[in-house]
PDB file of C-alpha atoms in Angstrom:
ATOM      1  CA  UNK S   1      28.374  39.813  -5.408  1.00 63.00           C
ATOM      2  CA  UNK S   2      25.318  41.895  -6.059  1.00 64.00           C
ATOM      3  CA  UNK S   3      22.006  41.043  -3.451  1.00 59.00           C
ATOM      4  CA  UNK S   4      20.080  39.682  -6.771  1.00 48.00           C
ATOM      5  CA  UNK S   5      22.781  37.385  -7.241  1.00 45.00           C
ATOM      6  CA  UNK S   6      22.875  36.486  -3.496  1.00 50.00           C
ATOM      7  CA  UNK S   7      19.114  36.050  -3.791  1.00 42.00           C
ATOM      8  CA  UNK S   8      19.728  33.694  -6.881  1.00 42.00           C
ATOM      9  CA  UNK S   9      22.153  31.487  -5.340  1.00 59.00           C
ATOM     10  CA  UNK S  10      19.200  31.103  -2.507  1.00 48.00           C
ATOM     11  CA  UNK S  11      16.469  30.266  -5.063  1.00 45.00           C
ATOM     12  CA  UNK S  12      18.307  28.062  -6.808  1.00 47.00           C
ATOM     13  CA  UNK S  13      19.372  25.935  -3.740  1.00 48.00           C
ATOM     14  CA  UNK S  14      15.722  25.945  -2.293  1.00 47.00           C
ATOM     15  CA  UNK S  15      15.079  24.553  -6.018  1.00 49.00           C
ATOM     16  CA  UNK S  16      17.669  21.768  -6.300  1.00 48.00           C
ATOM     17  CA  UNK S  17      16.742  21.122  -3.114  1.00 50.00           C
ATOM     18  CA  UNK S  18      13.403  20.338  -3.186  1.00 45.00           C
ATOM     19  CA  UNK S  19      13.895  18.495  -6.267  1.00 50.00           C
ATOM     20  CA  UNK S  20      16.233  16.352  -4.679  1.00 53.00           C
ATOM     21  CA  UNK S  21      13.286  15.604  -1.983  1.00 49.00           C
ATOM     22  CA  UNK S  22      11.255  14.759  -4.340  1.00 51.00           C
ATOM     23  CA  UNK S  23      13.313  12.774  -6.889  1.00 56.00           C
ATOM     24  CA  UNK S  24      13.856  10.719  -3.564  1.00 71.00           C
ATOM     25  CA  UNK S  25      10.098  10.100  -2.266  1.00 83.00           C
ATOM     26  CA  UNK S  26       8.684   7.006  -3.621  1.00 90.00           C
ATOM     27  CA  UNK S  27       6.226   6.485  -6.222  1.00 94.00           C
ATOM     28  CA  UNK S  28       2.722   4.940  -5.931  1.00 94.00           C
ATOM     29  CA  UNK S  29       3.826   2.684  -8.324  1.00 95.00           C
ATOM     30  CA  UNK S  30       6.958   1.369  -6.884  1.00 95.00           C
ATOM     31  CA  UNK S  31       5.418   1.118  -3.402  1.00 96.00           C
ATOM     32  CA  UNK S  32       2.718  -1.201  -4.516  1.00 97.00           C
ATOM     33  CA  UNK S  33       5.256  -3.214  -6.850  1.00 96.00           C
ATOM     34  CA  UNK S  34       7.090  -3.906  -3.728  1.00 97.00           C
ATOM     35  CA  UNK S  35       3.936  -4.652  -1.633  1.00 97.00           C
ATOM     36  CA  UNK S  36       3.167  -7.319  -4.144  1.00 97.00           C
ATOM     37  CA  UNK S  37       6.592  -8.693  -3.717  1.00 97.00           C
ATOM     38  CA  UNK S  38       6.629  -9.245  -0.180  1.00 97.00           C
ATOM     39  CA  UNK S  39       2.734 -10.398  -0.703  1.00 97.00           C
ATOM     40  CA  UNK S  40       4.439 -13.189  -2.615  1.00 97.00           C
ATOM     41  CA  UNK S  41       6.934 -14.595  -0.043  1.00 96.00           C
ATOM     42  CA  UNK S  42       4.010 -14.260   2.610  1.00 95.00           C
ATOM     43  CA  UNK S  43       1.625 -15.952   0.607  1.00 96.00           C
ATOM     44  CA  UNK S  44       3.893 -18.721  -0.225  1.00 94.00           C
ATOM     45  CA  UNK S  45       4.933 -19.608   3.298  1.00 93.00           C
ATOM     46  CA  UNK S  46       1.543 -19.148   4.332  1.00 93.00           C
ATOM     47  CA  UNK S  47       0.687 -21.990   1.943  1.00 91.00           C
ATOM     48  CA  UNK S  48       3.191 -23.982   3.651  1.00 90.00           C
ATOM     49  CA  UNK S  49       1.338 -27.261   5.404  1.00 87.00           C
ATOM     50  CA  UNK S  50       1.665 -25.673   9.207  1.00 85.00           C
ATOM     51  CA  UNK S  51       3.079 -22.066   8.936  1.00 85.00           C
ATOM     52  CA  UNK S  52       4.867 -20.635  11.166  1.00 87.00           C
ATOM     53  CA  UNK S  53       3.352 -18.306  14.026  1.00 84.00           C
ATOM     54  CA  UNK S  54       6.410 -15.714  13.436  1.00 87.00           C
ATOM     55  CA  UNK S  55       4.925 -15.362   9.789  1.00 93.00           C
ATOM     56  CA  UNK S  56       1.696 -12.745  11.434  1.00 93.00           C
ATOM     57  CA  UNK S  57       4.665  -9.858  12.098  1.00 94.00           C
ATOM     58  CA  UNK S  58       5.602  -9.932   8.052  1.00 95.00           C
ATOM     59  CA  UNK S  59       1.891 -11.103   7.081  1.00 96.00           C
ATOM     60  CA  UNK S  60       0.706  -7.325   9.251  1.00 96.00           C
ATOM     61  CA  UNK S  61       3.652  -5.050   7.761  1.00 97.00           C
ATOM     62  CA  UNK S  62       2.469  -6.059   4.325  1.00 97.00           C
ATOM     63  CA  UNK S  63      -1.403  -5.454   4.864  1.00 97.00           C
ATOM     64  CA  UNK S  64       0.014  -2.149   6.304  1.00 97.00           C
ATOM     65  CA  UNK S  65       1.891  -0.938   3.484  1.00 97.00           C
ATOM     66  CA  UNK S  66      -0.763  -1.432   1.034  1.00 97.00           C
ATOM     67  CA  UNK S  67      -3.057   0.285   3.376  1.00 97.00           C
ATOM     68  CA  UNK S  68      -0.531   2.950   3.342  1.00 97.00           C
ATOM     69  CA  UNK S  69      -0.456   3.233  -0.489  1.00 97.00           C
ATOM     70  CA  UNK S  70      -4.065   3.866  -0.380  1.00 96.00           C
ATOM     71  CA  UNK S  71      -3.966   6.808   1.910  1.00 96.00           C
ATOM     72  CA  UNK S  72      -0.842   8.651   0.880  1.00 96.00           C
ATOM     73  CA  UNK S  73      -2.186   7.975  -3.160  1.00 97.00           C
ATOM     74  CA  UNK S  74      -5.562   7.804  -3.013  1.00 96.00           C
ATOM     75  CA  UNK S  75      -5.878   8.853  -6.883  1.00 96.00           C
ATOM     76  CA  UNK S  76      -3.618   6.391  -8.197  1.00 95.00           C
ATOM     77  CA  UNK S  77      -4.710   3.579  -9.801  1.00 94.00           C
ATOM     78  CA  UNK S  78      -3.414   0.900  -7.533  1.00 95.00           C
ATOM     79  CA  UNK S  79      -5.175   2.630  -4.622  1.00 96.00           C
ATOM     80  CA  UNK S  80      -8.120   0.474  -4.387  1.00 96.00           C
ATOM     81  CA  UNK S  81      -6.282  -2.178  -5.701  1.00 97.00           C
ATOM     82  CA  UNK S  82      -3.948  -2.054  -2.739  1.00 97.00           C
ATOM     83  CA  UNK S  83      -7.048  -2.130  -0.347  1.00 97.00           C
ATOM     84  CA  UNK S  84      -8.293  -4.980  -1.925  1.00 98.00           C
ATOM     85  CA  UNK S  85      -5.028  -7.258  -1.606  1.00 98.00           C
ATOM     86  CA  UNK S  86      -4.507  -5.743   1.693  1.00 98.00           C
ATOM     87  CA  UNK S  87      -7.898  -7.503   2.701  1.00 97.00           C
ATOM     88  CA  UNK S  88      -7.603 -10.686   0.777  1.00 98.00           C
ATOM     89  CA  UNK S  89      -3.677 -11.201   2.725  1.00 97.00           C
ATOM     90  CA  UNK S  90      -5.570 -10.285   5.887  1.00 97.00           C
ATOM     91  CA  UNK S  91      -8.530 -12.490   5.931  1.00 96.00           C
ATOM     92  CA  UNK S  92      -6.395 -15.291   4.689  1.00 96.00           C
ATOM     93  CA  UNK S  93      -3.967 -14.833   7.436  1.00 94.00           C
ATOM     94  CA  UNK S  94      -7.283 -14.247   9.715  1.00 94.00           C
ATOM     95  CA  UNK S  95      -8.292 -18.284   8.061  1.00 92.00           C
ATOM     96  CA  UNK S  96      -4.808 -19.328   8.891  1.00 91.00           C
ATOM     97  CA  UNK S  97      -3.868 -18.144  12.607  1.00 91.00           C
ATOM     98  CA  UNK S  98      -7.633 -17.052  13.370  1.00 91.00           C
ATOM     99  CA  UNK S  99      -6.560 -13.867  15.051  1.00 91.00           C
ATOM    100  CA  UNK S 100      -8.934 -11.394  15.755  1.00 92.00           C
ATOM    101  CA  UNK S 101      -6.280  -8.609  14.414  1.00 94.00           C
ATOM    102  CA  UNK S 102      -6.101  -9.868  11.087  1.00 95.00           C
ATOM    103  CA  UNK S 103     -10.186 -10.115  11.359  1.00 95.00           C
ATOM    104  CA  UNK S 104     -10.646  -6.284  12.282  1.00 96.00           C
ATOM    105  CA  UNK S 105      -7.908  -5.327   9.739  1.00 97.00           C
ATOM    106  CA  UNK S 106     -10.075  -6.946   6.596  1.00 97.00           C
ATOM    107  CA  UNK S 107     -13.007  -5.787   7.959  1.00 97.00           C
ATOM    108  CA  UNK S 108     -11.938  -2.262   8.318  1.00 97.00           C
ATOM    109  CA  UNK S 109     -10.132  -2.362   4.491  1.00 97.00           C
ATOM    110  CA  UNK S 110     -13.134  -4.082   3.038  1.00 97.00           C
ATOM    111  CA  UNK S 111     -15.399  -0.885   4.700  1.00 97.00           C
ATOM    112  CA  UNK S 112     -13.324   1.372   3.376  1.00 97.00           C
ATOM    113  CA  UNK S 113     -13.283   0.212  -0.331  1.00 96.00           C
ATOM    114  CA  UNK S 114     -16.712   0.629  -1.747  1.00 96.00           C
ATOM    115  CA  UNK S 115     -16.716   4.400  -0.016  1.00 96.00           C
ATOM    116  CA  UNK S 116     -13.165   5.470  -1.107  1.00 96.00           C
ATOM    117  CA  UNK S 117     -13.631   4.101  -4.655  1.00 96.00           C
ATOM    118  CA  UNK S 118     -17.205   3.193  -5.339  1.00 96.00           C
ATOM    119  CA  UNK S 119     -16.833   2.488  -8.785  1.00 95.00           C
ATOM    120  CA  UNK S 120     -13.941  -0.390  -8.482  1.00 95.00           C
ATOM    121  CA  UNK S 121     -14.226  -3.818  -9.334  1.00 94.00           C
ATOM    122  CA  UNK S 122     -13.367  -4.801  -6.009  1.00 96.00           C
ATOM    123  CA  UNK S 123     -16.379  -2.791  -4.208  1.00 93.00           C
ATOM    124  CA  UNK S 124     -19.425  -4.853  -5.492  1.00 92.00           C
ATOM    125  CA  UNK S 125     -17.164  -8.175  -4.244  1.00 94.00           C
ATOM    126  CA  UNK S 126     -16.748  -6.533  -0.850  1.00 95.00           C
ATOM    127  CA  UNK S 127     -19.820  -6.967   1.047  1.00 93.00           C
ATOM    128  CA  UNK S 128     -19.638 -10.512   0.386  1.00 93.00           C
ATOM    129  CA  UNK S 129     -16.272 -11.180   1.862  1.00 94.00           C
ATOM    130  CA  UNK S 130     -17.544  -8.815   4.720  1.00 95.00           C
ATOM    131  CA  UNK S 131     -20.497 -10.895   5.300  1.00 92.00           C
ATOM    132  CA  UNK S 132     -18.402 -13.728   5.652  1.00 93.00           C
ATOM    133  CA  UNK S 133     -15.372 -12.342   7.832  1.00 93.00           C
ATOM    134  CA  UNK S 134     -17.848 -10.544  10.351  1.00 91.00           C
ATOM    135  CA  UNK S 135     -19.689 -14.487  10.820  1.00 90.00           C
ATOM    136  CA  UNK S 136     -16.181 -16.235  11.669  1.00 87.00           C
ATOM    137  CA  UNK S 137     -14.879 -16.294  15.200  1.00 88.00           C
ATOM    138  CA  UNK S 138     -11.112 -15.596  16.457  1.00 83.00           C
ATOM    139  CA  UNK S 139      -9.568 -18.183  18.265  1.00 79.00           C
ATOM    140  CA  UNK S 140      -7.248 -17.036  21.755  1.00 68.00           C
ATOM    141  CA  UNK S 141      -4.870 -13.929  20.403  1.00 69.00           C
ATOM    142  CA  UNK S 142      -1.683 -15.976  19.845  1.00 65.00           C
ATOM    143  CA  UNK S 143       1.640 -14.332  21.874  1.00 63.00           C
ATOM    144  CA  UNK S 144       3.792 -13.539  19.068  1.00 62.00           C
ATOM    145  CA  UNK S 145       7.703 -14.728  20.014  1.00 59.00           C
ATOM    146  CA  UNK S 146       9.898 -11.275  20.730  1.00 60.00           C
ATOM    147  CA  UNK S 147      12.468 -10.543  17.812  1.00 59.00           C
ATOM    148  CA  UNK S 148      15.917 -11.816  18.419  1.00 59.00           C
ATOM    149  CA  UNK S 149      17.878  -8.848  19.627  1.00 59.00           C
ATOM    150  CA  UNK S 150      21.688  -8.792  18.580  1.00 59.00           C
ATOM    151  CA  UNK S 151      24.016  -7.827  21.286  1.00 58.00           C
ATOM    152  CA  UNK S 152      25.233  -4.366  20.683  1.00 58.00           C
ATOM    153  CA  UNK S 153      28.861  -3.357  20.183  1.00 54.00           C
ATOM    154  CA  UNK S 154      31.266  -2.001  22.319  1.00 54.00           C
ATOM    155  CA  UNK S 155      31.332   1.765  21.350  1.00 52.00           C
ATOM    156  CA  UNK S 156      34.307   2.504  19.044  1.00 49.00           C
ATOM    157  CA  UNK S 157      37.115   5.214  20.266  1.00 51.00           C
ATOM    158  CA  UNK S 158      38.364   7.303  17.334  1.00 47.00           C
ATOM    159  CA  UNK S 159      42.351   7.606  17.391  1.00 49.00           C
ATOM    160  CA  UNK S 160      43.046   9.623  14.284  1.00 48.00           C
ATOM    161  CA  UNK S 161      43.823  13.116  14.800  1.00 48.00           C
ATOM    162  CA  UNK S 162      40.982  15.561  14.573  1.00 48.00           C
ATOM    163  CA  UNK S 163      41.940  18.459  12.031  1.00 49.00           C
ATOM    164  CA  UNK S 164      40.908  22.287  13.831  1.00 47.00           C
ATOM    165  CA  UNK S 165      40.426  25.035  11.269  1.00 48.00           C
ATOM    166  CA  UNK S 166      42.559  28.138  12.773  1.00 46.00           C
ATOM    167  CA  UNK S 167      41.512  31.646  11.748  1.00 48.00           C
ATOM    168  CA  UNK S 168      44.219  32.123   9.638  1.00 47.00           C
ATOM    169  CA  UNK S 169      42.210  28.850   7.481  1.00 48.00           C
ATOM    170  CA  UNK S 170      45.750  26.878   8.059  1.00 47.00           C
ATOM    171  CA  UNK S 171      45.111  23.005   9.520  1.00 49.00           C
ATOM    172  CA  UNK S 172      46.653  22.081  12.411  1.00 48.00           C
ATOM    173  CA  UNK S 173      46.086  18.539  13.819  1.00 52.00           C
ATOM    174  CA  UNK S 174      45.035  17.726  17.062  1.00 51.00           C
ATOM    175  CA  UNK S 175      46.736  14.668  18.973  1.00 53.00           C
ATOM    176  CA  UNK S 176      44.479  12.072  20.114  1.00 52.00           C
ATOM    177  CA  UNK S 177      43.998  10.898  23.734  1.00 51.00           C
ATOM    178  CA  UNK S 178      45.840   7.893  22.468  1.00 53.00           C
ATOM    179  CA  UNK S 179      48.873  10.599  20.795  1.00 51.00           C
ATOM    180  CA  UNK S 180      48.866  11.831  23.919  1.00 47.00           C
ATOM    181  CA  UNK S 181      49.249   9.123  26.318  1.00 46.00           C
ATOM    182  CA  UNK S 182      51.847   7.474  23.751  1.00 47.00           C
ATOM    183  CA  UNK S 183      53.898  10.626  23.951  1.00 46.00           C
ATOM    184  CA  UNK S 184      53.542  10.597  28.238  1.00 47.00           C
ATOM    185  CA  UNK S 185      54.979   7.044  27.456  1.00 48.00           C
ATOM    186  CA  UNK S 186      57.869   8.287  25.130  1.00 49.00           C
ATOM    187  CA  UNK S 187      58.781  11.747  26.770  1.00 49.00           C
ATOM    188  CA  UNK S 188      61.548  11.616  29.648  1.00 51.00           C
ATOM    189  CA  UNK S 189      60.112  12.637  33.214  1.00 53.00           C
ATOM    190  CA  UNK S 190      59.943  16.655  33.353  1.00 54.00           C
ATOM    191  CA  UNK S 191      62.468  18.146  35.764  1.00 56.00           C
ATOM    192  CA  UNK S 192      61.097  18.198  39.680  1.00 57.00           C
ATOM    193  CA  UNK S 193      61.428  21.683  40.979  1.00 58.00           C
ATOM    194  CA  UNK S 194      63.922  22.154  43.936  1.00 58.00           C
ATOM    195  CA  UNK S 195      61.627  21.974  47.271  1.00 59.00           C
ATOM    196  CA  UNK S 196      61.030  26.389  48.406  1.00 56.00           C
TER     197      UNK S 196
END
């Protein structure tokens, strides 16, 4: 094999590669579809008559991820979209558990909207809903419950023989601590040597 070709074969890895990384990243688009999706469940247990306290932890990973879309995309169109829905799902958890987190989390979205993209929609209708979440007062900072933790397993001991490559690329098969105590078990006593 010539060097060009060696330096082919490299080039042509890095490339499939790298396309492989990015076939694999996430789009802007299918980031915020998703967002919206789990906006959905939230919103519809938050409409529940009394919802539940545990609902905050999924009600702040969703506000996060469309703040998220807005700073890893900030040129796609769903950017100040995501802002906007990220501070409507805040203040209305902020209306619903009156936590001073969900507050400062609209707040700071809402701020950032009419700079990042002053001519959206959603910029003009921000200092409004500003006005109105910087007036309201947080109750006491609720203690959110700790996630149920599953008990872990016992680790797992592999038995199967571990194949060992050999220089001469032949396989041989190493016995297993369990091979080897079942063939203590099997083997007759070795001989005692006569006392010297």
């Amino acid at each position: 094999m010539t060097r060009f070709h060696r330096h082919a074969i490299v080039v042509l890895f890095v490339l499939v590669t790298v396309g492989r990384a990015f076939a694999q990243t996430p789009t802007a688009e299918s980031l915020y579809a998703d967002a919206v999706a789990k906006e959905k469940a939230v919103r519809a247990a938050l409409d529940q008559p009394s919802p539940s306290v545990t609902l905050i932890r999924a009600l702040r990973t969703v506000v996060s991820d469309y703040e998220t879309i807005a700073r890893r995309y900030p040129a796609s169109h769903n950017s100040d979209d995501a802002l906007w829905r990220g501070a409507m799902l805040a203040r209305d958890g902020f209306h619903a558990f009156r936590q001073a987190r969900e507050q400062t989390d609209a707040i700071r979205l809402l701020q950032v909207l009419p700079v990042q993209y002053p001519a959206s929609p959603f910029a003009k209708q921000s200092a409004a809903e500003l006005a109105s979440l910087k007036a309201a007062k947080p109750a006491a900072t609720i203690q959110l419950p700790e996630p149920a933790r599953t008990p872990s397993a016992p680790p797992v001991i592999a038995t199967a023989p571990t194949p060992v490559a050999i220089a001469s690329d032949a396989i041989v098969q190493t016995p297993s601590p369990a091979d080897l105590v079942a063939a203590e078990e099997i083997a007759p006593p070795a001989p005692s040597a006569p006392p010297a």
